[in-house]
Short mmCIF file of N, CA and C in Angstrom, two decimals:
data_model
loop_
_atom_site.label_atom_id
_atom_site.label_comp_id
_atom_site.label_asym_id
_atom_site.label_seq_id
_atom_site.Cartn_x
_atom_site.Cartn_y
_atom_site.Cartn_z
N VAL A 272 -55.34 31.46 20.15
CA VAL A 272 -55.76 32.42 19.15
C VAL A 272 -54.51 32.81 18.36
N VAL A 273 -54.69 33.00 17.05
CA VAL A 273 -53.58 33.47 16.22
C VAL A 273 -53.22 34.89 16.64
N ASN A 274 -51.95 35.17 16.76
CA ASN A 274 -51.45 36.47 17.20
C ASN A 274 -51.48 37.46 16.03
N ARG A 275 -52.33 38.47 16.13
CA ARG A 275 -52.47 39.49 15.09
C ARG A 275 -51.13 40.09 14.71
N ASP A 276 -50.33 40.44 15.69
CA ASP A 276 -49.06 41.11 15.42
C ASP A 276 -48.08 40.20 14.69
N HIS A 277 -48.22 38.91 14.86
CA HIS A 277 -47.38 37.94 14.13
C HIS A 277 -47.86 37.81 12.68
N VAL A 278 -49.18 37.77 12.50
CA VAL A 278 -49.76 37.59 11.16
C VAL A 278 -49.44 38.75 10.24
N ILE A 279 -49.53 39.97 10.73
CA ILE A 279 -49.39 41.12 9.84
C ILE A 279 -47.98 41.27 9.28
N ARG A 280 -47.00 40.65 9.91
CA ARG A 280 -45.63 40.74 9.42
C ARG A 280 -45.44 40.04 8.09
N SER A 281 -46.30 39.08 7.76
CA SER A 281 -46.13 38.31 6.53
C SER A 281 -47.18 38.68 5.47
N GLN A 282 -47.76 39.86 5.57
CA GLN A 282 -48.80 40.26 4.62
C GLN A 282 -48.32 41.42 3.75
N PRO A 283 -48.77 41.53 2.49
CA PRO A 283 -49.63 40.58 1.79
C PRO A 283 -48.88 39.29 1.49
N ASN A 284 -49.63 38.25 1.20
CA ASN A 284 -49.04 36.93 1.04
C ASN A 284 -49.72 36.18 -0.10
N LEU A 285 -48.95 35.36 -0.80
CA LEU A 285 -49.49 34.50 -1.85
C LEU A 285 -48.87 33.13 -1.66
N ILE A 286 -49.70 32.11 -1.46
CA ILE A 286 -49.20 30.74 -1.30
C ILE A 286 -50.01 29.81 -2.19
N TRP A 287 -49.43 28.68 -2.49
CA TRP A 287 -50.18 27.64 -3.20
C TRP A 287 -49.78 26.30 -2.60
N PHE A 288 -50.69 25.35 -2.72
CA PHE A 288 -50.42 24.01 -2.22
C PHE A 288 -51.29 23.02 -2.98
N GLU A 289 -50.85 21.77 -3.00
CA GLU A 289 -51.60 20.72 -3.68
C GLU A 289 -52.50 20.00 -2.69
N GLY A 290 -53.73 19.80 -3.10
CA GLY A 290 -54.67 19.03 -2.30
C GLY A 290 -54.97 17.72 -3.01
N ASP A 291 -55.98 17.03 -2.56
CA ASP A 291 -56.38 15.76 -3.17
C ASP A 291 -57.19 16.06 -4.44
N GLY A 292 -56.56 15.93 -5.61
CA GLY A 292 -57.24 16.19 -6.87
C GLY A 292 -57.40 17.66 -7.21
N CYS A 293 -56.58 18.51 -6.60
CA CYS A 293 -56.70 19.94 -6.88
C CYS A 293 -55.41 20.67 -6.52
N ILE A 294 -55.33 21.89 -7.00
CA ILE A 294 -54.27 22.81 -6.61
C ILE A 294 -54.96 24.04 -6.04
N CYS A 295 -54.49 24.51 -4.90
CA CYS A 295 -55.09 25.66 -4.24
C CYS A 295 -54.11 26.82 -4.22
N MET A 296 -54.65 28.02 -4.42
CA MET A 296 -53.85 29.23 -4.31
C MET A 296 -54.60 30.18 -3.37
N GLU A 297 -53.87 30.76 -2.43
CA GLU A 297 -54.47 31.72 -1.51
C GLU A 297 -53.72 33.04 -1.57
N GLU A 298 -54.49 34.09 -1.76
CA GLU A 298 -53.95 35.45 -1.69
C GLU A 298 -54.53 36.06 -0.42
N SER A 299 -53.67 36.63 0.40
CA SER A 299 -54.17 37.24 1.62
C SER A 299 -53.54 38.61 1.82
N LYS A 300 -54.31 39.47 2.47
CA LYS A 300 -53.82 40.79 2.85
C LYS A 300 -54.51 41.17 4.15
N PHE A 301 -53.88 42.07 4.88
CA PHE A 301 -54.43 42.45 6.17
C PHE A 301 -55.13 43.79 6.05
N ASN A 302 -56.37 43.85 6.53
CA ASN A 302 -57.14 45.09 6.57
C ASN A 302 -56.92 45.72 7.95
N TYR A 303 -56.11 46.77 7.99
CA TYR A 303 -55.74 47.40 9.26
C TYR A 303 -56.91 48.15 9.90
N PHE A 304 -57.86 48.62 9.10
CA PHE A 304 -59.00 49.34 9.66
C PHE A 304 -59.93 48.42 10.43
N LEU A 305 -60.09 47.19 9.94
CA LEU A 305 -61.01 46.23 10.56
C LEU A 305 -60.30 45.16 11.38
N SER A 306 -58.97 45.14 11.33
CA SER A 306 -58.17 44.12 12.00
C SER A 306 -58.59 42.72 11.55
N ARG A 307 -58.74 42.59 10.22
CA ARG A 307 -59.17 41.33 9.64
C ARG A 307 -58.20 40.89 8.55
N LEU A 308 -57.93 39.59 8.50
CA LEU A 308 -57.16 39.00 7.42
C LEU A 308 -58.15 38.64 6.33
N GLU A 309 -57.95 39.21 5.13
CA GLU A 309 -58.85 38.95 4.00
C GLU A 309 -58.17 37.95 3.08
N VAL A 310 -58.86 36.85 2.78
CA VAL A 310 -58.27 35.75 2.02
C VAL A 310 -59.14 35.43 0.81
N LYS A 311 -58.49 35.31 -0.35
CA LYS A 311 -59.17 34.81 -1.55
C LYS A 311 -58.53 33.47 -1.88
N ARG A 312 -59.33 32.42 -1.90
CA ARG A 312 -58.82 31.08 -2.20
C ARG A 312 -59.37 30.64 -3.56
N THR A 313 -58.46 30.22 -4.42
CA THR A 313 -58.82 29.67 -5.72
C THR A 313 -58.44 28.20 -5.73
N VAL A 314 -59.41 27.34 -6.03
CA VAL A 314 -59.18 25.90 -6.11
C VAL A 314 -59.33 25.48 -7.57
N MET A 315 -58.27 24.93 -8.14
CA MET A 315 -58.29 24.44 -9.52
C MET A 315 -58.35 22.91 -9.47
N LEU A 316 -59.47 22.37 -9.90
CA LEU A 316 -59.69 20.93 -9.85
C LEU A 316 -59.04 20.25 -11.05
N ASP A 317 -58.73 18.97 -10.90
CA ASP A 317 -58.09 18.20 -11.97
C ASP A 317 -58.92 18.16 -13.25
N ASP A 318 -60.24 18.29 -13.13
CA ASP A 318 -61.10 18.23 -14.33
C ASP A 318 -61.22 19.58 -15.03
N GLY A 319 -60.46 20.58 -14.57
CA GLY A 319 -60.44 21.89 -15.22
C GLY A 319 -61.35 22.93 -14.59
N ARG A 320 -62.25 22.52 -13.72
CA ARG A 320 -63.12 23.49 -13.06
C ARG A 320 -62.33 24.31 -12.04
N GLN A 321 -62.82 25.50 -11.79
CA GLN A 321 -62.17 26.39 -10.82
C GLN A 321 -63.23 26.93 -9.87
N ARG A 322 -62.90 26.98 -8.61
CA ARG A 322 -63.80 27.53 -7.59
C ARG A 322 -63.06 28.60 -6.80
N ASP A 323 -63.72 29.73 -6.64
CA ASP A 323 -63.16 30.83 -5.87
C ASP A 323 -63.99 31.04 -4.62
N SER A 324 -63.34 31.34 -3.52
CA SER A 324 -64.05 31.71 -2.30
C SER A 324 -63.26 32.80 -1.59
N VAL A 325 -64.00 33.65 -0.92
CA VAL A 325 -63.39 34.76 -0.18
C VAL A 325 -63.88 34.66 1.26
N TYR A 326 -62.97 34.84 2.20
CA TYR A 326 -63.37 34.85 3.60
C TYR A 326 -62.45 35.79 4.37
N THR A 327 -62.91 36.19 5.53
CA THR A 327 -62.10 37.05 6.39
C THR A 327 -62.03 36.43 7.78
N LEU A 328 -60.94 36.70 8.46
CA LEU A 328 -60.73 36.22 9.83
C LEU A 328 -60.41 37.42 10.71
N ARG A 329 -61.14 37.57 11.79
CA ARG A 329 -60.84 38.64 12.75
C ARG A 329 -59.59 38.24 13.51
N SER A 330 -58.65 39.16 13.60
CA SER A 330 -57.40 38.90 14.33
C SER A 330 -57.36 39.81 15.55
N TYR A 331 -56.83 39.27 16.64
CA TYR A 331 -56.79 40.02 17.89
C TYR A 331 -55.36 40.20 18.37
N ALA A 332 -55.10 41.36 18.94
CA ALA A 332 -53.84 41.62 19.62
C ALA A 332 -54.04 41.29 21.10
N LEU A 333 -52.94 41.10 21.81
CA LEU A 333 -53.02 40.72 23.22
C LEU A 333 -53.85 41.71 24.04
N HIS A 334 -53.65 43.01 23.81
CA HIS A 334 -54.37 43.99 24.62
C HIS A 334 -55.89 43.90 24.39
N GLU A 335 -56.32 43.54 23.18
CA GLU A 335 -57.75 43.41 22.92
C GLU A 335 -58.35 42.21 23.66
N LEU A 336 -57.65 41.09 23.63
CA LEU A 336 -58.14 39.90 24.34
C LEU A 336 -58.17 40.14 25.85
N GLY A 337 -57.13 40.81 26.36
CA GLY A 337 -57.10 41.12 27.79
C GLY A 337 -58.26 42.01 28.20
N LEU A 338 -58.57 43.01 27.37
CA LEU A 338 -59.68 43.90 27.66
C LEU A 338 -61.03 43.17 27.59
N LEU A 339 -61.21 42.31 26.59
CA LEU A 339 -62.44 41.53 26.49
C LEU A 339 -62.64 40.64 27.72
N LEU A 340 -61.57 39.97 28.14
CA LEU A 340 -61.66 39.13 29.33
C LEU A 340 -61.97 39.96 30.57
N HIS A 341 -61.31 41.10 30.70
CA HIS A 341 -61.53 41.98 31.84
C HIS A 341 -63.00 42.44 31.90
N GLN A 342 -63.54 42.79 30.74
CA GLN A 342 -64.94 43.26 30.68
C GLN A 342 -65.93 42.16 31.07
N GLN A 343 -65.52 40.91 30.94
CA GLN A 343 -66.40 39.79 31.28
C GLN A 343 -66.14 39.23 32.68
N GLY A 344 -65.30 39.93 33.45
CA GLY A 344 -65.09 39.53 34.84
C GLY A 344 -63.91 38.62 35.08
N PHE A 345 -62.96 38.58 34.14
CA PHE A 345 -61.78 37.74 34.30
C PHE A 345 -60.54 38.61 34.46
N ARG A 346 -59.50 38.00 34.99
CA ARG A 346 -58.19 38.64 35.02
C ARG A 346 -57.21 37.71 34.34
N VAL A 347 -56.26 38.29 33.63
CA VAL A 347 -55.24 37.51 32.93
C VAL A 347 -54.20 37.07 33.94
N ALA A 348 -54.02 35.76 34.08
CA ALA A 348 -53.04 35.22 35.02
C ALA A 348 -51.71 34.92 34.34
N GLU A 349 -51.78 34.50 33.06
CA GLU A 349 -50.55 34.12 32.36
C GLU A 349 -50.78 34.23 30.86
N VAL A 350 -49.72 34.61 30.14
CA VAL A 350 -49.77 34.70 28.68
C VAL A 350 -48.58 33.94 28.11
N SER A 351 -48.85 33.14 27.08
CA SER A 351 -47.80 32.39 26.39
C SER A 351 -47.96 32.62 24.89
N GLY A 352 -46.87 32.36 24.16
CA GLY A 352 -46.91 32.47 22.71
C GLY A 352 -46.89 31.13 22.01
N MET A 353 -46.53 30.08 22.75
CA MET A 353 -46.52 28.71 22.21
C MET A 353 -46.75 27.75 23.37
N THR A 354 -47.32 26.59 23.08
CA THR A 354 -47.55 25.62 24.14
C THR A 354 -46.23 25.09 24.71
N ALA A 355 -45.18 25.12 23.92
CA ALA A 355 -43.88 24.61 24.37
C ALA A 355 -43.20 25.54 25.37
N THR A 356 -43.66 26.80 25.45
CA THR A 356 -43.02 27.77 26.35
C THR A 356 -44.08 28.45 27.22
N PRO A 357 -44.65 27.72 28.19
CA PRO A 357 -45.69 28.32 29.03
C PRO A 357 -45.18 29.55 29.78
N GLY A 358 -46.00 30.59 29.78
CA GLY A 358 -45.65 31.81 30.50
C GLY A 358 -44.67 32.71 29.77
N VAL A 359 -44.29 32.36 28.55
CA VAL A 359 -43.34 33.16 27.78
C VAL A 359 -44.05 33.70 26.55
N PHE A 360 -44.05 35.02 26.39
CA PHE A 360 -44.68 35.67 25.24
C PHE A 360 -43.70 36.66 24.65
N PHE A 361 -43.41 36.49 23.36
CA PHE A 361 -42.42 37.33 22.68
C PHE A 361 -43.05 38.33 21.72
N GLY A 362 -44.22 38.82 22.03
CA GLY A 362 -44.87 39.82 21.19
C GLY A 362 -45.10 39.31 19.78
N ALA A 363 -44.68 40.09 18.78
CA ALA A 363 -44.90 39.74 17.37
C ALA A 363 -44.17 38.48 16.95
N ASP A 364 -43.18 38.05 17.71
CA ASP A 364 -42.46 36.81 17.38
C ASP A 364 -43.21 35.56 17.84
N SER A 365 -44.24 35.73 18.64
CA SER A 365 -45.05 34.59 19.10
C SER A 365 -46.18 34.34 18.12
N PRO A 366 -46.29 33.13 17.57
CA PRO A 366 -47.33 32.87 16.57
C PRO A 366 -48.75 32.84 17.15
N ARG A 367 -48.88 32.54 18.42
CA ARG A 367 -50.20 32.44 19.05
C ARG A 367 -50.26 33.28 20.31
N ILE A 368 -51.48 33.47 20.78
CA ILE A 368 -51.71 34.08 22.09
C ILE A 368 -52.49 33.05 22.90
N LEU A 369 -51.84 32.52 23.91
CA LEU A 369 -52.47 31.54 24.81
C LEU A 369 -52.61 32.20 26.17
N ILE A 370 -53.83 32.32 26.64
CA ILE A 370 -54.09 33.04 27.89
C ILE A 370 -54.69 32.11 28.93
N VAL A 371 -54.14 32.17 30.13
CA VAL A 371 -54.76 31.55 31.29
C VAL A 371 -55.44 32.69 32.04
N ALA A 372 -56.75 32.59 32.19
CA ALA A 372 -57.50 33.65 32.86
C ALA A 372 -58.25 33.06 34.04
N GLU A 373 -58.47 33.91 35.03
CA GLU A 373 -59.21 33.51 36.23
C GLU A 373 -60.39 34.44 36.41
N ARG A 374 -61.51 33.87 36.83
CA ARG A 374 -62.65 34.73 37.12
C ARG A 374 -62.32 35.55 38.36
N ARG A 375 -62.57 36.83 38.26
CA ARG A 375 -62.32 37.70 39.41
C ARG A 375 -63.38 37.44 40.47
N ALA A 376 -62.95 37.41 41.71
CA ALA A 376 -63.89 37.23 42.82
C ALA A 376 -64.64 38.54 43.03
N ASP A 377 -65.71 38.46 43.78
CA ASP A 377 -66.43 39.67 44.15
C ASP A 377 -65.44 40.60 44.84
N LYS A 378 -65.49 41.87 44.53
CA LYS A 378 -64.51 42.83 45.05
C LYS A 378 -64.46 42.85 46.58
N ARG A 379 -65.57 42.53 47.22
CA ARG A 379 -65.57 42.54 48.69
C ARG A 379 -64.80 41.36 49.26
N ASP A 380 -64.69 40.27 48.48
CA ASP A 380 -64.04 39.06 48.97
C ASP A 380 -62.57 38.97 48.60
N GLU A 381 -62.14 39.77 47.65
CA GLU A 381 -60.79 39.61 47.11
C GLU A 381 -59.88 40.74 47.58
N PRO A 382 -58.69 40.39 48.10
CA PRO A 382 -57.74 41.44 48.43
C PRO A 382 -57.30 42.12 47.13
N SER A 383 -57.02 43.41 47.22
CA SER A 383 -56.64 44.12 45.99
C SER A 383 -55.25 43.69 45.53
N ARG A 384 -55.15 43.41 44.24
CA ARG A 384 -53.88 43.04 43.60
C ARG A 384 -53.67 44.00 42.44
N PRO A 385 -52.43 44.37 42.19
CA PRO A 385 -52.22 45.23 41.02
C PRO A 385 -52.48 44.43 39.75
N PRO A 386 -53.04 45.09 38.72
CA PRO A 386 -53.29 44.38 37.47
C PRO A 386 -51.98 44.07 36.75
N PRO A 387 -51.99 43.10 35.83
CA PRO A 387 -50.78 42.84 35.04
C PRO A 387 -50.40 44.11 34.28
N PRO A 388 -49.13 44.25 33.92
CA PRO A 388 -48.70 45.45 33.20
C PRO A 388 -49.54 45.68 31.94
N GLY A 389 -50.00 46.92 31.78
CA GLY A 389 -50.77 47.28 30.61
C GLY A 389 -52.26 47.00 30.70
N MET A 390 -52.72 46.40 31.81
CA MET A 390 -54.14 46.09 31.96
C MET A 390 -54.80 47.13 32.85
N PRO A 391 -56.09 47.41 32.61
CA PRO A 391 -56.78 48.39 33.45
C PRO A 391 -56.99 47.85 34.85
N PRO A 392 -57.11 48.73 35.84
CA PRO A 392 -57.37 48.26 37.21
C PRO A 392 -58.73 47.57 37.28
N GLU A 393 -58.88 46.65 38.21
CA GLU A 393 -60.13 45.88 38.32
C GLU A 393 -61.20 46.67 38.97
#
């Protein structure tokens, strides 16, 4: 998952790139109330036509993903920020959030373990 805290550091943003027979421009800004990246893409075709599209992407912070997993019966076993550095997460400097999660056993079968730092007790 894209790391919300990494994304917001580069917003607002304006980029352009060339595609096959077109030039694309994207304007993006982060909506802090909804935790969504709002993007307007303009595609200018070689024949002079222009197409605009708007879309939003929900962005998640690590604590939100951990809570969602916990609510569904999982525990976070490991967090990474890149595939090249398993088990290493540098907060906003990590472009992604990669989580290894385990389904929690029935409470009667599992010895009690402390939750990872910052996570609610099971």
